[in-house]
PDB file of C-alpha atoms in Angstrom:
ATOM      1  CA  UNK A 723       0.000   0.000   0.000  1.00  0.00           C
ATOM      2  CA  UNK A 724       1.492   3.101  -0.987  1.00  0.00           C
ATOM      3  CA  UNK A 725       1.759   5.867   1.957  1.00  0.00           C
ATOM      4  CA  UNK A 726       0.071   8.958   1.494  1.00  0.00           C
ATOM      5  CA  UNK A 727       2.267  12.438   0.730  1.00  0.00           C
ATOM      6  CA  UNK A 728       4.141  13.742   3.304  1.00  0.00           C
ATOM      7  CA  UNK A 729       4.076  11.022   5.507  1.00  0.00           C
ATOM      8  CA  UNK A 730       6.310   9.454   7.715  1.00  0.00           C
ATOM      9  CA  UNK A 731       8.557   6.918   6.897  1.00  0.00           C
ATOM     10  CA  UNK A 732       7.539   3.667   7.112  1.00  0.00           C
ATOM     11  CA  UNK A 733       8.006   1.695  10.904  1.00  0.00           C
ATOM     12  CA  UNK A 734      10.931  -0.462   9.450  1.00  0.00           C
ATOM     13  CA  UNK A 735      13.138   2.500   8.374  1.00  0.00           C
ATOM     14  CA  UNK A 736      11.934   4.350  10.989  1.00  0.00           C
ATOM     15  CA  UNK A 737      14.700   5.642  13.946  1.00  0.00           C
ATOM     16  CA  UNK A 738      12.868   4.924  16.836  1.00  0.00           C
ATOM     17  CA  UNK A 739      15.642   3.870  19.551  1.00  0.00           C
ATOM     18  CA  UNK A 740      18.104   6.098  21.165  1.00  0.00           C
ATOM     19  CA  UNK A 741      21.742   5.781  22.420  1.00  0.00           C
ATOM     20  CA  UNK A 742      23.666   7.881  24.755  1.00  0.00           C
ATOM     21  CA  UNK A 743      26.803   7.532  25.437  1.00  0.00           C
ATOM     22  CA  UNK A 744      29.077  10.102  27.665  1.00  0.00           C
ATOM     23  CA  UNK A 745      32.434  11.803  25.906  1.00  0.00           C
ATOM     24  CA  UNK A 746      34.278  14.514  27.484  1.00  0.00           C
ATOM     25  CA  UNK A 747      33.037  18.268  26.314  1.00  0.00           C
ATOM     26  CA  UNK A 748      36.720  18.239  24.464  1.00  0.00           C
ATOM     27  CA  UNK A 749      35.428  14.625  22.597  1.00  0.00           C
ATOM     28  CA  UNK A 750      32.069  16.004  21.768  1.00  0.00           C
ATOM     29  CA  UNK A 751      33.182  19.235  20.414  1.00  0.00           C
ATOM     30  CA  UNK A 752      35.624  17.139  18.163  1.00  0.00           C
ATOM     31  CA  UNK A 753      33.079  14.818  17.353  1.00  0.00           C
ATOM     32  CA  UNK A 754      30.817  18.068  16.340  1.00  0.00           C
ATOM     33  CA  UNK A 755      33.845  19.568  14.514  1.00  0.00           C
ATOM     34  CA  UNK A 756      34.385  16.419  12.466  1.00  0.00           C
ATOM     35  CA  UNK A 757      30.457  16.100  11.549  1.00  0.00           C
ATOM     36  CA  UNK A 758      30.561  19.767  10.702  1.00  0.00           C
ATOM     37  CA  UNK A 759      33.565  19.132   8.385  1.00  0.00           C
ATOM     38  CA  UNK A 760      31.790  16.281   6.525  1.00  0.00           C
ATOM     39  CA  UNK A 761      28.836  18.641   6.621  1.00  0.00           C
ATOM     40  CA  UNK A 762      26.678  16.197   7.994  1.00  0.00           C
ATOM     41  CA  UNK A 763      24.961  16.087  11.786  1.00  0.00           C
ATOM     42  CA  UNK A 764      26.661  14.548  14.747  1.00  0.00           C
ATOM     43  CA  UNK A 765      23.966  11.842  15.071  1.00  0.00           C
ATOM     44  CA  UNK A 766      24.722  10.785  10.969  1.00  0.00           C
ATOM     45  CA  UNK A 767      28.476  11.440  11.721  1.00  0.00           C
ATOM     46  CA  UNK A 768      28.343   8.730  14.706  1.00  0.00           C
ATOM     47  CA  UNK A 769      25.979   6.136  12.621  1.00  0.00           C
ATOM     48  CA  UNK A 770      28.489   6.382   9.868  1.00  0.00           C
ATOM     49  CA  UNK A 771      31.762   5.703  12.045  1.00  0.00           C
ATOM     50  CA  UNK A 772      30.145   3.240  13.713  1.00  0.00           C
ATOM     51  CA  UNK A 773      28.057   1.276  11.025  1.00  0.00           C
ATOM     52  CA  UNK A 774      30.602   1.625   8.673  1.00  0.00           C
ATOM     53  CA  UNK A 775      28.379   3.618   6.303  1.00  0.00           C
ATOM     54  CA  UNK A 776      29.555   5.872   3.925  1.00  0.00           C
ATOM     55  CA  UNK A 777      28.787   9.169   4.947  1.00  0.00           C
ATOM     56  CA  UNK A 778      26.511  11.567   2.355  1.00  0.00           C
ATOM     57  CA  UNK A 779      25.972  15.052   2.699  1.00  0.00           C
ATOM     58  CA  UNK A 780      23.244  17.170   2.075  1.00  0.00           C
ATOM     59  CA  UNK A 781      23.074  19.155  -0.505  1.00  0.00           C
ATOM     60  CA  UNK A 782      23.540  22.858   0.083  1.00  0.00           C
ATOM     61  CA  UNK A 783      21.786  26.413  -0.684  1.00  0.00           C
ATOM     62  CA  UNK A 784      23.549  26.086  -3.858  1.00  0.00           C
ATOM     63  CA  UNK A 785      23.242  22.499  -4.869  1.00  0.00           C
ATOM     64  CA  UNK A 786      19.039  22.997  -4.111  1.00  0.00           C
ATOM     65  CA  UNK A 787      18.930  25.872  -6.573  1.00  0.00           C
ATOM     66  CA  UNK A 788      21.203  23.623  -9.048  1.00  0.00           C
ATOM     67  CA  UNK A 789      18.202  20.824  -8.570  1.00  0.00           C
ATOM     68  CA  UNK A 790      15.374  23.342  -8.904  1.00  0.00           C
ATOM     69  CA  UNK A 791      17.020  24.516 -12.176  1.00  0.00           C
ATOM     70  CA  UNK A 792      17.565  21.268 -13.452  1.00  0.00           C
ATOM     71  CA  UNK A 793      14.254  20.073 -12.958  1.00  0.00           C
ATOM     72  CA  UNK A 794      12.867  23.331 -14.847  1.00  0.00           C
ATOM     73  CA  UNK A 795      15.146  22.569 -17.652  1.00  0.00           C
ATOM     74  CA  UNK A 796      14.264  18.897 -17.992  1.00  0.00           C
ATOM     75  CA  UNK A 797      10.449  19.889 -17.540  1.00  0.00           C
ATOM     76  CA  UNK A 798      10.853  22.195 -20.696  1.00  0.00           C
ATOM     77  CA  UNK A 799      12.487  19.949 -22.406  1.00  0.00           C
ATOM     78  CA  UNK A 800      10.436  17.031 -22.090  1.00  0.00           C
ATOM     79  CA  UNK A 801       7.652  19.966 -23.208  1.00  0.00           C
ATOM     80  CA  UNK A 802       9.322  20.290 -26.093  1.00  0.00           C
ATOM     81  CA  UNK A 803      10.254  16.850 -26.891  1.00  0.00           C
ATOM     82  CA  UNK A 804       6.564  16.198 -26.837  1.00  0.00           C
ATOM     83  CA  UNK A 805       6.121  19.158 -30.000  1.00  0.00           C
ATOM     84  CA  UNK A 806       8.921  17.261 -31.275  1.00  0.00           C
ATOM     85  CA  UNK A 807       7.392  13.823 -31.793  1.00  0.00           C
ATOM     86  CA  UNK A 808       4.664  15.015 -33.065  1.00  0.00           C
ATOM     87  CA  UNK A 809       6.106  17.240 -35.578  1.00  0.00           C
ATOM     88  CA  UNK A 810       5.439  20.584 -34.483  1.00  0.00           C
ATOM     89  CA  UNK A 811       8.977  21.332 -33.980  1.00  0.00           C
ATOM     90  CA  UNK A 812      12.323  20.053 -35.706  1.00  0.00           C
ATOM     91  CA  UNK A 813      15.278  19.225 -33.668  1.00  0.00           C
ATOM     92  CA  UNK A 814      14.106  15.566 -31.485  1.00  0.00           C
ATOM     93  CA  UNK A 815      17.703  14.008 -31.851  1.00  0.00           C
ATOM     94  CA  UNK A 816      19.119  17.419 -30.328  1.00  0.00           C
ATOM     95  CA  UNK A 817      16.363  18.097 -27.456  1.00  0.00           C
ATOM     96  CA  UNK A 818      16.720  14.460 -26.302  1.00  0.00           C
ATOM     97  CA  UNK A 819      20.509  14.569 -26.463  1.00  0.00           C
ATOM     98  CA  UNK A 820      20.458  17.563 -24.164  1.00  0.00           C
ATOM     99  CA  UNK A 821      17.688  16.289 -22.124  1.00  0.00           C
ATOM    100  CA  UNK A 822      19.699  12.958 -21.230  1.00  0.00           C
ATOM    101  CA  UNK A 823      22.915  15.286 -20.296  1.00  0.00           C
ATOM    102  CA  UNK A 824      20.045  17.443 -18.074  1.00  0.00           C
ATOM    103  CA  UNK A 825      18.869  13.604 -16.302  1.00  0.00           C
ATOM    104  CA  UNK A 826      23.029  12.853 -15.945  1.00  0.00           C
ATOM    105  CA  UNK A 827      23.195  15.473 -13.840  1.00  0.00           C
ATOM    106  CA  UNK A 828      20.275  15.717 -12.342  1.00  0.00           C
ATOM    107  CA  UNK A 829      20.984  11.998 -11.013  1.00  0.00           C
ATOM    108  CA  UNK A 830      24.382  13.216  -9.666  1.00  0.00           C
ATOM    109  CA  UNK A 831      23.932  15.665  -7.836  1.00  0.00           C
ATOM    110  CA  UNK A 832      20.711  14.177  -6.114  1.00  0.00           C
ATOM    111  CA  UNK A 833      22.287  11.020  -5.151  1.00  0.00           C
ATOM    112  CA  UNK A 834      25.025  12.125  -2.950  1.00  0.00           C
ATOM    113  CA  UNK A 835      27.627  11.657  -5.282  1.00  0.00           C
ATOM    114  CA  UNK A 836      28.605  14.524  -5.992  1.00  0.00           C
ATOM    115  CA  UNK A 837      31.398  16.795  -4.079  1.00  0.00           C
ATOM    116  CA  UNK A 838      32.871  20.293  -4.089  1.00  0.00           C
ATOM    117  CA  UNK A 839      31.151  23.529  -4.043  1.00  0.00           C
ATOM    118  CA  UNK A 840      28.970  25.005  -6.750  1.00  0.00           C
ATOM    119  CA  UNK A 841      29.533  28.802  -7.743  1.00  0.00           C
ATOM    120  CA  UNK A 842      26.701  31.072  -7.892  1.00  0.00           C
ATOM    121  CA  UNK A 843      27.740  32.303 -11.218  1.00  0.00           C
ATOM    122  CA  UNK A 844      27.181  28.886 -12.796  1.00  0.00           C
ATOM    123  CA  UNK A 845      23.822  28.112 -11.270  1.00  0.00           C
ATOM    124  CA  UNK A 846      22.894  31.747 -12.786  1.00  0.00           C
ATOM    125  CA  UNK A 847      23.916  31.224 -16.033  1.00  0.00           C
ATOM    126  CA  UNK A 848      22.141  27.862 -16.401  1.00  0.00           C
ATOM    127  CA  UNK A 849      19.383  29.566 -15.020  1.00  0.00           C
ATOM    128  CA  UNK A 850      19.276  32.184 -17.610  1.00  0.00           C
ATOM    129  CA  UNK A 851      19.659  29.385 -20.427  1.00  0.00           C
ATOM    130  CA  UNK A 852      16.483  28.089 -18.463  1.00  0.00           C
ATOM    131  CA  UNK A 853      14.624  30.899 -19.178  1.00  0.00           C
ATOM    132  CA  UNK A 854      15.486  31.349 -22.841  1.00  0.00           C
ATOM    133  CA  UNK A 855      14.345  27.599 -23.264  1.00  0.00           C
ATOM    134  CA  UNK A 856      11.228  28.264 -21.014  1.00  0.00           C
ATOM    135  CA  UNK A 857      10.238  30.781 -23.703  1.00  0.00           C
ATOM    136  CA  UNK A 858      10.690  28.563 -26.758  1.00  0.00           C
ATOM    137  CA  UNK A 859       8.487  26.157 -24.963  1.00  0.00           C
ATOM    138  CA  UNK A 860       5.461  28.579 -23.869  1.00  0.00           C
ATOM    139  CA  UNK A 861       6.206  29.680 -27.688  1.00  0.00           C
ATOM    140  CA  UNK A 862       5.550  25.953 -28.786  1.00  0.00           C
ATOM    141  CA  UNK A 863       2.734  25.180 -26.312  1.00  0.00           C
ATOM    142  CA  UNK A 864       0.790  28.233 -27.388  1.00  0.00           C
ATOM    143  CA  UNK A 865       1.436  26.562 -31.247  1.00  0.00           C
ATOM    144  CA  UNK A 866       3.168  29.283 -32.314  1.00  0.00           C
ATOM    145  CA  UNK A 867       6.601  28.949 -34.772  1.00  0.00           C
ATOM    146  CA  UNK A 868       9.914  27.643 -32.779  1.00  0.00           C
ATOM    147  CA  UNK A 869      12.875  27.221 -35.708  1.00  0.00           C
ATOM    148  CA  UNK A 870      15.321  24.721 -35.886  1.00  0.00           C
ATOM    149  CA  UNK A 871      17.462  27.633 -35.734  1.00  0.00           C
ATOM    150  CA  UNK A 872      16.509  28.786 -32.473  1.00  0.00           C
ATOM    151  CA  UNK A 873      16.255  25.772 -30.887  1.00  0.00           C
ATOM    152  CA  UNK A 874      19.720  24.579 -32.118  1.00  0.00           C
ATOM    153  CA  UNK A 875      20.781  28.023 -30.347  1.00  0.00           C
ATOM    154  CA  UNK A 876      19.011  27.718 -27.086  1.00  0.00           C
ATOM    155  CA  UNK A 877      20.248  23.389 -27.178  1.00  0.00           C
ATOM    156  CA  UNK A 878      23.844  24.601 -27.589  1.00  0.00           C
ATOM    157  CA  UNK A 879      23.998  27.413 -24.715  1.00  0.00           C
ATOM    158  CA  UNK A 880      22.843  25.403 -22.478  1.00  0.00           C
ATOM    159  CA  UNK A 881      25.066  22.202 -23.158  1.00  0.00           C
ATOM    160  CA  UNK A 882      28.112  24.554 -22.466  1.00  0.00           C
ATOM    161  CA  UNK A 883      25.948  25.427 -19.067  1.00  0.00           C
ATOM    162  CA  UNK A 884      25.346  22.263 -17.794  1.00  0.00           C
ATOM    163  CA  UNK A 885      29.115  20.924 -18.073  1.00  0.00           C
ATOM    164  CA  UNK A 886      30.384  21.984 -14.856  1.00  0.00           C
ATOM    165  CA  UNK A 887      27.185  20.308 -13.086  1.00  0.00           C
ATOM    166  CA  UNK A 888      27.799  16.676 -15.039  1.00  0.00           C
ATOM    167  CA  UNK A 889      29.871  13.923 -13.712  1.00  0.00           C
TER     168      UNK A 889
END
């Protein structure tokens, strides 16, 4: 039975029990220095060390804009797409080419694997790309004329966006 939105996790993956343990205030403020470090809290630091789990951060400020872009992009492009395969629009090949690079990273930095810090500058100027797709596709969707031409244009800006955000 599938649970309802928003709620809880289910009872088996569900942390439920608690363990305390005593440290010095010098051990817990290196323990909370270390988690801090990893960027992760003390409780996912300590079930990590002791589990032997690898340890994955969450993303940041940045990285959640980075998602929220992506998914725009690919939501856009998958609108397009659709004008595609049914011949509104030229350009398929190209939108899906793009649109697999957009699910690439999409899937990395979601997943935990990816590392280092994102600039702001990047995030901005994928963003911008966004927009300039975003307008070929309300262009489309209110059947008005998109050109291979612009398309091609708008495909190949963003492709030189997205490369420092793919694996």
């Amino acid at each position: 039975m599938a649970r309802p939105k928003g709620s809880a996790k289910p009872n088996h993956k569900r942390r439920s029990a608690q363990v305390t343990f005593w440290v010095t205030p010098a051990e817990r403020d290196r323990i909370s220095a270390n988690a801090e470090r990893a960027g992760v809290t003390m409780s996912a630091y300590i079930r990590s060390l002791t589990l032997g789990k690898p340890l994955r951060q969450k993303p940041g400020a940045m990285a959640g804009e980075l998602i929220r872009q992506l998914n725009r992009i690919g939501n856009n492009l998958n609108q397009l797409l659709g004008h595609a395969q049914t011949g509104k629009i030229d350009g398929a090949a190209h939108i899906e080419h793009v649109f697999k690079r957009v699910s690439i990273a999409l899937t990395y930095w979601t997943s935990g694997e990816a590392s280092g810090g994102i600039a702001q500058e990047a995030v901005t100027l994928l963003a911008h790309e966004g927009t300039r797709l975003n307008g070929l596709a309300r262009q489309a969707n209110k059947g008005e004329l998109v050109t291979e031409d612009q398309l091609l244009s708008v495909l190949h800006d963003l492709t030189a966006k997205l490369i420092p955000f793919c694996p």
